[in-house]
Coordinates of C-alpha atoms in Angstrom, one line a residue:
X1 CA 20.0 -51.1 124.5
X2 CA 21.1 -49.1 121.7
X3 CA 23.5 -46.8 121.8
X4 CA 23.4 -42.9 120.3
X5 CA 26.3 -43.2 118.0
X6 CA 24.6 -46.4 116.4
X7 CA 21.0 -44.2 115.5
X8 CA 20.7 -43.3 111.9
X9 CA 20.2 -39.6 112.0
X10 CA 18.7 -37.9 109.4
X11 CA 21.0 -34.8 107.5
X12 CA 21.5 -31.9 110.0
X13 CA 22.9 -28.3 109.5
X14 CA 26.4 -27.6 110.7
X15 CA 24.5 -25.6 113.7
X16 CA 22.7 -28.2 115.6
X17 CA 22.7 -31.9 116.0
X18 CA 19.5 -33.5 115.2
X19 CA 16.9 -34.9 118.1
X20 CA 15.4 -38.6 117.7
X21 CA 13.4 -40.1 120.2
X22 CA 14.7 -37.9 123.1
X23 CA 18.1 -38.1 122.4
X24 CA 19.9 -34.5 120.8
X25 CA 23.0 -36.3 119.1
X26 CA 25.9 -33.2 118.5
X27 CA 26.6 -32.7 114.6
X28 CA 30.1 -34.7 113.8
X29 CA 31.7 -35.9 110.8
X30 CA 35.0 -37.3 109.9
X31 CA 37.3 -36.7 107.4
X32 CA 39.2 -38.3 104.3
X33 CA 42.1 -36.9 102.8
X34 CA 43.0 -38.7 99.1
X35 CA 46.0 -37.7 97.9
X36 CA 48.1 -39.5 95.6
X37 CA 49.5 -39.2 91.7
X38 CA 46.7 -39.2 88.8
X39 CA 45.4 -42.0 88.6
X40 CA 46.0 -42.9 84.6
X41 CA 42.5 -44.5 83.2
X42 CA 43.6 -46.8 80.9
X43 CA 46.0 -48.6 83.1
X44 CA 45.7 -51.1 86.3
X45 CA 47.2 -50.4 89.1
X46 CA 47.4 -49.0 92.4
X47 CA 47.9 -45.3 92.8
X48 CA 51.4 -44.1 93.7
X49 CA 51.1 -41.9 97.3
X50 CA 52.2 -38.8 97.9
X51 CA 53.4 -37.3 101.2
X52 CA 52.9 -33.9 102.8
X53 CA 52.3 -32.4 106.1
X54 CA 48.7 -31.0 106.7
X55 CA 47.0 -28.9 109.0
X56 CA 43.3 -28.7 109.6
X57 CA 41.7 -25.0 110.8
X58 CA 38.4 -24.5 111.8
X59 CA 37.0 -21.4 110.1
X60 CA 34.6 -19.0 112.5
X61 CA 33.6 -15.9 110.4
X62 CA 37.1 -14.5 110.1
X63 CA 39.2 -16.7 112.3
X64 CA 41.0 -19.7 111.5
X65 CA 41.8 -21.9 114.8
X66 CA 44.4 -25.1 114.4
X67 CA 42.3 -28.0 114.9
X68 CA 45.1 -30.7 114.0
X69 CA 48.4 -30.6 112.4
X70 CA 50.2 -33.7 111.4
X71 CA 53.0 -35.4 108.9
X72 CA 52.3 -38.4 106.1
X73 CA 55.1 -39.0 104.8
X74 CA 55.1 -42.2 103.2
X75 CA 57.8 -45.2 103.1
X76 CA 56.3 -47.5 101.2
X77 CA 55.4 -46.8 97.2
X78 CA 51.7 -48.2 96.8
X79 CA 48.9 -49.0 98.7
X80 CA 49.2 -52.2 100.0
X81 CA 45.3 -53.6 101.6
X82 CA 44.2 -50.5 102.2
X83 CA 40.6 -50.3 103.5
X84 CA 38.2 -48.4 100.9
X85 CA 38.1 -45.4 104.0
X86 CA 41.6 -44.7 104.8
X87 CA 44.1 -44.9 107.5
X88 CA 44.9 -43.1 110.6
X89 CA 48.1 -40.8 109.5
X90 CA 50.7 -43.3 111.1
X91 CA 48.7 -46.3 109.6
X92 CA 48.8 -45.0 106.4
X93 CA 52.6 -44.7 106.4
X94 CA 53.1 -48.2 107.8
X95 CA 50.9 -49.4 104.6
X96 CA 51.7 -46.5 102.0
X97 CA 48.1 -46.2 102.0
X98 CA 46.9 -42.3 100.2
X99 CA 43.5 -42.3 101.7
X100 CA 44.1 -41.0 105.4
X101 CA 41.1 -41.1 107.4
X102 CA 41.3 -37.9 110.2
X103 CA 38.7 -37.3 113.3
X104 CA 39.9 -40.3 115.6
X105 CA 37.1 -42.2 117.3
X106 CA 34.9 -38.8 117.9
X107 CA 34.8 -37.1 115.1
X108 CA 35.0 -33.1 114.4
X109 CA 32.2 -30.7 115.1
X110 CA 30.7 -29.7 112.1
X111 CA 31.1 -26.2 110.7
X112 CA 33.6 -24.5 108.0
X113 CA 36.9 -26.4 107.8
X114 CA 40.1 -25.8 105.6
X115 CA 42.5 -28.2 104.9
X116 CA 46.3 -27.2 103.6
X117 CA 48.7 -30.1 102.8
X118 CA 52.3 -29.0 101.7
X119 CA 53.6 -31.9 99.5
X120 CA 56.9 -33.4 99.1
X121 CA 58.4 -31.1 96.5
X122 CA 61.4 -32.2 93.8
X123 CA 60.1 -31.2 91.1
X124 CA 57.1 -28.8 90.2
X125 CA 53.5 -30.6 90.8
X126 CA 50.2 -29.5 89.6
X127 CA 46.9 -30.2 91.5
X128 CA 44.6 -31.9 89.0
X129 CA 40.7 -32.6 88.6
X130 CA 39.0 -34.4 86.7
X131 CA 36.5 -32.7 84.6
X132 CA 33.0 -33.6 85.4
X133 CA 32.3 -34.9 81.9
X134 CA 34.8 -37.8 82.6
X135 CA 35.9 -36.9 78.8
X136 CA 39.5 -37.7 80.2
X137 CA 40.6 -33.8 80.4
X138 CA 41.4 -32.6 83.8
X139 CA 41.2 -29.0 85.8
X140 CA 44.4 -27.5 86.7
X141 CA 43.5 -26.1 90.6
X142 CA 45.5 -22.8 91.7
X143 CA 47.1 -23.3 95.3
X144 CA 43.1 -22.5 96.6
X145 CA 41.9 -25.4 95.5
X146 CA 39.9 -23.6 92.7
X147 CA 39.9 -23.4 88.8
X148 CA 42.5 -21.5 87.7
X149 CA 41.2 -21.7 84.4
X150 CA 43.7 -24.3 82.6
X151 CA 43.0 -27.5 81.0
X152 CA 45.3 -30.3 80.8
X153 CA 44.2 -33.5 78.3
X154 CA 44.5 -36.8 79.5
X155 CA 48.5 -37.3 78.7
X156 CA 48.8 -34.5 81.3
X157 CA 50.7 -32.5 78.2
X158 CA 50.8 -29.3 80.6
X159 CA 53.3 -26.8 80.4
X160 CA 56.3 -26.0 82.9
X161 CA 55.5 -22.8 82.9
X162 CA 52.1 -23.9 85.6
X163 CA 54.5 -25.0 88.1
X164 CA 53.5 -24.5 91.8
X165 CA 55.5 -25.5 94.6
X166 CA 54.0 -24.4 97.9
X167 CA 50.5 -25.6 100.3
X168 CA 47.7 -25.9 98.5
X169 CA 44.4 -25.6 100.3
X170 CA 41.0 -26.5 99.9
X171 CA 37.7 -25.0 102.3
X172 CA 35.1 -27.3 102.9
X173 CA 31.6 -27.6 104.9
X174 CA 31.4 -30.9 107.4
X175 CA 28.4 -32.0 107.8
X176 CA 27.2 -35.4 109.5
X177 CA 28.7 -38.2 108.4
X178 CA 29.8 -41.4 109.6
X179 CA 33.3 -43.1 110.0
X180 CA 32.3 -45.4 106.8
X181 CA 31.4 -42.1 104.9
X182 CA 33.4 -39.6 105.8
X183 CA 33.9 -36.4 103.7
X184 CA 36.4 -37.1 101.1
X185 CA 38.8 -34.2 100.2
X186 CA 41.0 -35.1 97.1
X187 CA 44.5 -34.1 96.2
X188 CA 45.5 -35.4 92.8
X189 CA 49.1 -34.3 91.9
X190 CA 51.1 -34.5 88.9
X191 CA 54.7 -34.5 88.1
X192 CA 55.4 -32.7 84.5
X193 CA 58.9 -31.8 84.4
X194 CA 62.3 -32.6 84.9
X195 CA 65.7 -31.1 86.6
X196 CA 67.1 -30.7 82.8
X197 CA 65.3 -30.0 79.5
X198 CA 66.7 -33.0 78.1
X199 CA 64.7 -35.3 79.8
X200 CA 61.7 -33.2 79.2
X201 CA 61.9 -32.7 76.0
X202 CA 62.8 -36.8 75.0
X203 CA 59.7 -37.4 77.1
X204 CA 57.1 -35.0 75.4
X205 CA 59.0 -34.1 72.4
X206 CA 58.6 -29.8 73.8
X207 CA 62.3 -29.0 73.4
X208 CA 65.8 -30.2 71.8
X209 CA 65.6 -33.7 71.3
X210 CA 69.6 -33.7 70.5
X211 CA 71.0 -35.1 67.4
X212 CA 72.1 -38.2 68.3
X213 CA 76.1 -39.7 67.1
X214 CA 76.6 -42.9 65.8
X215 CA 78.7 -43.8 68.9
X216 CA 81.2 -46.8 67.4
X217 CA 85.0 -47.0 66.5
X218 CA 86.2 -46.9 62.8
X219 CA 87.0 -50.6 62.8
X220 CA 83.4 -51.2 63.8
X221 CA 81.8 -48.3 61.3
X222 CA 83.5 -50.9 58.8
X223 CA 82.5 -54.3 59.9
X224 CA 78.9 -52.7 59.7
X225 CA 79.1 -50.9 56.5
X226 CA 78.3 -53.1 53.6
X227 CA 74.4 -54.2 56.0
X228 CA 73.7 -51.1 56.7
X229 CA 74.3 -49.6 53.4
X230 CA 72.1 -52.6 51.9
X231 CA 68.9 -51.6 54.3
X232 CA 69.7 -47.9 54.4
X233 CA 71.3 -46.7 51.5
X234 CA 74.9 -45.5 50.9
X235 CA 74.6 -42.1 53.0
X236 CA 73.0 -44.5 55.9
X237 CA 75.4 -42.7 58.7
X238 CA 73.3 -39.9 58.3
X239 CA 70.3 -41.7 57.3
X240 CA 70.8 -43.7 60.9
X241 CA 71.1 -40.4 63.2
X242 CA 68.5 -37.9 61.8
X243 CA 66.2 -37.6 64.3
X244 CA 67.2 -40.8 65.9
X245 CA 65.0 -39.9 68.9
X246 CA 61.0 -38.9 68.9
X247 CA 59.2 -38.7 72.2
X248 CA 57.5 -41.7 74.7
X249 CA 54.6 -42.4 73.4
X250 CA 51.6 -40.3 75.2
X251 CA 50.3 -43.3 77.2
X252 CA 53.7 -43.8 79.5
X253 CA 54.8 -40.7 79.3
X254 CA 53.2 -39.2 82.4
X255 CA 54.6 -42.5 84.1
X256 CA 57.7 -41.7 83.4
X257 CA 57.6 -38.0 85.2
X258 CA 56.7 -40.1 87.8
X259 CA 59.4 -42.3 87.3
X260 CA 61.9 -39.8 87.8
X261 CA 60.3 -37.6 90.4
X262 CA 59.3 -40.3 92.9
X263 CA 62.7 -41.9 92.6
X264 CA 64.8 -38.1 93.3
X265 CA 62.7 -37.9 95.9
X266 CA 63.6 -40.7 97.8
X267 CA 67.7 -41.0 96.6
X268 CA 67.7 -37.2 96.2
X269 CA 70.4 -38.1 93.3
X270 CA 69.5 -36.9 89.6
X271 CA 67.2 -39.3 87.2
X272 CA 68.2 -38.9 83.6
X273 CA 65.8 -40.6 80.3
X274 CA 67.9 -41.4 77.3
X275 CA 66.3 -43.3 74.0
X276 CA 62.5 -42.7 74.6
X277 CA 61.7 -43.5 71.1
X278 CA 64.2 -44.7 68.5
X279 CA 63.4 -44.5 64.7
X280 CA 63.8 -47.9 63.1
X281 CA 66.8 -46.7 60.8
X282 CA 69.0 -45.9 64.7
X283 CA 67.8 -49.4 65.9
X284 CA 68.8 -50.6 63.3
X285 CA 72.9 -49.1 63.8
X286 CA 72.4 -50.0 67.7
X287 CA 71.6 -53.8 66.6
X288 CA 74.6 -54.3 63.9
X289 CA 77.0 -52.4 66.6
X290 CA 75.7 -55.2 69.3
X291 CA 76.0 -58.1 66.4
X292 CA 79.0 -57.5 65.0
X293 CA 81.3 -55.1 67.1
X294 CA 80.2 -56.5 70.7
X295 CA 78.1 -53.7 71.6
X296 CA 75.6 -52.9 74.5
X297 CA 72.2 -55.4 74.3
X298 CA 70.1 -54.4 71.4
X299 CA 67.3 -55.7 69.8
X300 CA 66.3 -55.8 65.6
X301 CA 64.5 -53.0 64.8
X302 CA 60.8 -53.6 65.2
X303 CA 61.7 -56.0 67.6
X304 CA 62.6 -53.4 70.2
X305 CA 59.7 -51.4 72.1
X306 CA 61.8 -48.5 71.9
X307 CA 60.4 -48.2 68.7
X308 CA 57.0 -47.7 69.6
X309 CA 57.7 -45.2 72.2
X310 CA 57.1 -47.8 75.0
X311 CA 60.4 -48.2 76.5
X312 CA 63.0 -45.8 77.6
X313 CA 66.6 -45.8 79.4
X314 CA 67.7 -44.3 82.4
X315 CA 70.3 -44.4 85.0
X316 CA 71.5 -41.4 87.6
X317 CA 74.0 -38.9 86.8
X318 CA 73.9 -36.0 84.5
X319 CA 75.5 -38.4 81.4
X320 CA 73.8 -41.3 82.4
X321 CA 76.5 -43.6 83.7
X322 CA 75.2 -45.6 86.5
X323 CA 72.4 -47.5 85.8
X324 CA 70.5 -49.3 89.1
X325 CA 72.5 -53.3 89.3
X326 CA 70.0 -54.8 91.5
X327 CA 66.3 -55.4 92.3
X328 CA 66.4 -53.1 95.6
X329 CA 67.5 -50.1 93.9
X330 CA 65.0 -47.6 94.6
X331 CA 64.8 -47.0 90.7
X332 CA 64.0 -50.5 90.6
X333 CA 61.4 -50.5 93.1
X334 CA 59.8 -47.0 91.9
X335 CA 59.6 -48.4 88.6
X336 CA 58.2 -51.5 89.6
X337 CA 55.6 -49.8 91.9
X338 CA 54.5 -47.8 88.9
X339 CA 54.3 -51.0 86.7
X340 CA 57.2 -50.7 84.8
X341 CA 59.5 -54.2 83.7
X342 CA 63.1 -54.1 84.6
X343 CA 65.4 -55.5 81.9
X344 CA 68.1 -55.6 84.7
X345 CA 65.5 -58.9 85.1
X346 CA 66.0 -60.8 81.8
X347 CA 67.9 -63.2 80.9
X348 CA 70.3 -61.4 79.1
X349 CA 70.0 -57.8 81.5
X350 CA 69.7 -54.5 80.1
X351 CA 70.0 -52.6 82.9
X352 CA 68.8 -48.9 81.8
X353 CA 66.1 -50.6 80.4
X354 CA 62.6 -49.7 81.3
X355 CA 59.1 -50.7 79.5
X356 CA 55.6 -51.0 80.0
X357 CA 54.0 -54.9 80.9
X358 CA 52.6 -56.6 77.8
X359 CA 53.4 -53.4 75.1
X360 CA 54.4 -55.5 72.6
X361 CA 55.6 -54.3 69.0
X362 CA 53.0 -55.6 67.2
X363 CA 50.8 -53.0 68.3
X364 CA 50.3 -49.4 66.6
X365 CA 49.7 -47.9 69.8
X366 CA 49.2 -49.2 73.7
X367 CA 46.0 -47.7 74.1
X368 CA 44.6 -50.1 71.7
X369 CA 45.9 -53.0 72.7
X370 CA 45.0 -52.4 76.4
X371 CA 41.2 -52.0 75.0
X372 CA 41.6 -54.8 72.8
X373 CA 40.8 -52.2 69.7
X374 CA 42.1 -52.6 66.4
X375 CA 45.2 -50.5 65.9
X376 CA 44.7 -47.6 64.3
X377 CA 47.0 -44.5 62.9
X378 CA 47.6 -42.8 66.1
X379 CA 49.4 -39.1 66.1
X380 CA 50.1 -37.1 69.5
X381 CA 52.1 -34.1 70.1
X382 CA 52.5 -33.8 66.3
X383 CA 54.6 -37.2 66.2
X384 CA 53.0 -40.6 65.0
X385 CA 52.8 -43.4 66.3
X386 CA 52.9 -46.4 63.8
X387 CA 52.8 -50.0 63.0
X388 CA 55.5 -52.5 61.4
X389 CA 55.9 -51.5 58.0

């Protein structure tokens, strides 16, 4: 005997159900939300979720009538075996899962349906889609869920001036579908800005970078002199400091907004980035102060990944003074969610340290080594990126 929810109906309008041998099946459909951070295209990994509270309205002509309201607010950081089709809402918070699949075992009639999520909000988040072209450039939605007629390129360089922190919304037609198809509605979110415009600006180079100071006692100044003045010159104090700092380099550098946002989220304690990039002449201060006066960690310079642009600091506090001291810190785990290395990890630890898997500096930039191109010259945000001398 076959039952009517296993027949393979044909495409019906939103009006009627559709009539096969006899049987008039209704017209239902089930739904998919997607919501999670961008998902970067040239890295591997699984998407970071994002939680929010949603309600579902049908529309009738004018009228909007609640159809479901419910909470995903997720504990975990990734998607851990989630099913290609989602989770029920308390499922997908057990498994940190950012496809939630709504419409239980019966489904939703079909009809005119709007969907409004409210997202956890630290910082300001856009809602992003991708272009059609798949040329890596995304649509920046209004809080409609339509085109509000920005562009963001694929470093998701936007400015803070697009934030939006309230429910966004998007209307949609159900039609038939099936459990194992259901209508997908995607939220794609992403973090662009920080609580100070320090961080921001040592992350996409928009702002004061600071001067840095060379940050060592006189005794040490003249244990360090006569090297430095050998690889530097004899003004090298200045020569070390000027523009000691340059921005991450354009493939992290969303990741890092992420960084910071996912982890104030969860601690609700301020996330601070010191030494995105380091020019080769500071390195090379910051190794001689570790060699010779006893300094913090520090590797030669263009030995560091620091110098590329692929690593970065960071500890909570406004002046950076408590770095994470163990592997359940929820920096720690955020960072590790996202794909980051924890030098609190190595054997000698450098706990502020944070930098990508396998971006080593012997590459001019991390896009190319990730596609196994040959390095090229590679400028961004009028800063470039280059090779060992």
């Amino acid at each position: 005997m076959t039952r009517s929810n296993d027949v393979k109906y044909p495409g019906s309008t939103p009006e009627s159900g559709e009539e096969i041998n006899g049987v008039k099946s209704p017209c239902k459909g089930w739904i998919q939300i997607f919501s999670h951070y961008v998902d970067y295209h040239i890295t591997v990994h699984d998407d970071i979720a994002v939680g929010y509270s949603a309600q579902l309205y049908r529309l009738d002509g004018g009228t909007a009538s609640l159809v479901q309201s419910f909470d995903v607010f997720y504990e975990n950081l990734k998607q851990e075996d989630a099913g290609p089709n989602g989770d029920a809402p308390e499922d997908a918070v057990r498994n940190g899962n950012p496809r939630v699949l709504i419409g239980g075992t019966e489904g939703y009639p079909c009809g005119q349906y709007r969907l409004t999520l409210t997202p956890e909000i630290r910082h300001g988040k856009l809602r992003l889609r991708r272009m059609p072209e798949a040329d890596g450039t995304y649509v920046v939605l209004n809080t409609a869920g339509a085109d509000s007629g920005s562009r963001t390129d694929t470093y998701v360089q936007v400015p803070a001036s697009t934030t939006v922190e309230t429910a966004w919304s998007e209307t949609f037609e159900l039609r038939r579908n099936t459990l194992t198809s259901p209508q997908i509605v995607e939220f794609v979110w992403a973090d662009f800005r920080t609580w100070d415009r320090v961080t921001n600006a040592r992350i996409t180079g928009v702002g004061d970078l600071i001067q840095q100071s060379l940050d060592a006692s006189a005794a040490c100044i003249a244990r360090i002199s006569a090297n430095m003045t050998a690889e530097l010159g004899a003004n090298w104090r200045q020569v070390a400091v000027a523009g000691a700092f340059f921005p991450l380099h354009p493939a992290i550098r969303y990741w890092a907004f992420v960084f910071i946002n996912k982890t104030e989220e969860l601690t609700d304690r301020n996330v601070r980035i010191t030494d995105p990039g380091r020019t080769p002449a500071y390195q090379k201060f910051l190794y001689e102060r570790h060699v010779h006066c006893g300094g913090d960690i520090a590797a030669a310079p263009w030995e560091s990944n620091h110098q590329y642009g692929l690593a970065f600091d960071a500890a909570y506090g406004r002046n950076v003074d408590q770095s994470p001291g163990n592997a359940i810190d929820p920096q720690v785990l955020v960072a590790k969610a996202i794909g980051f290395e924890w030098g609190g990890e190595w054997g000698r630890p450098d706990y502020p340290h944070y930098e990508y898997p396998g971006a080593t500096s012997k590459w001019t930039n991390y896009r190319d080594q990730l596609i196994g191109q040959t390095p090229t010259a590679f400028t961004y945000g009028n800063h470039s990126y280059v090779q060992t001398p």
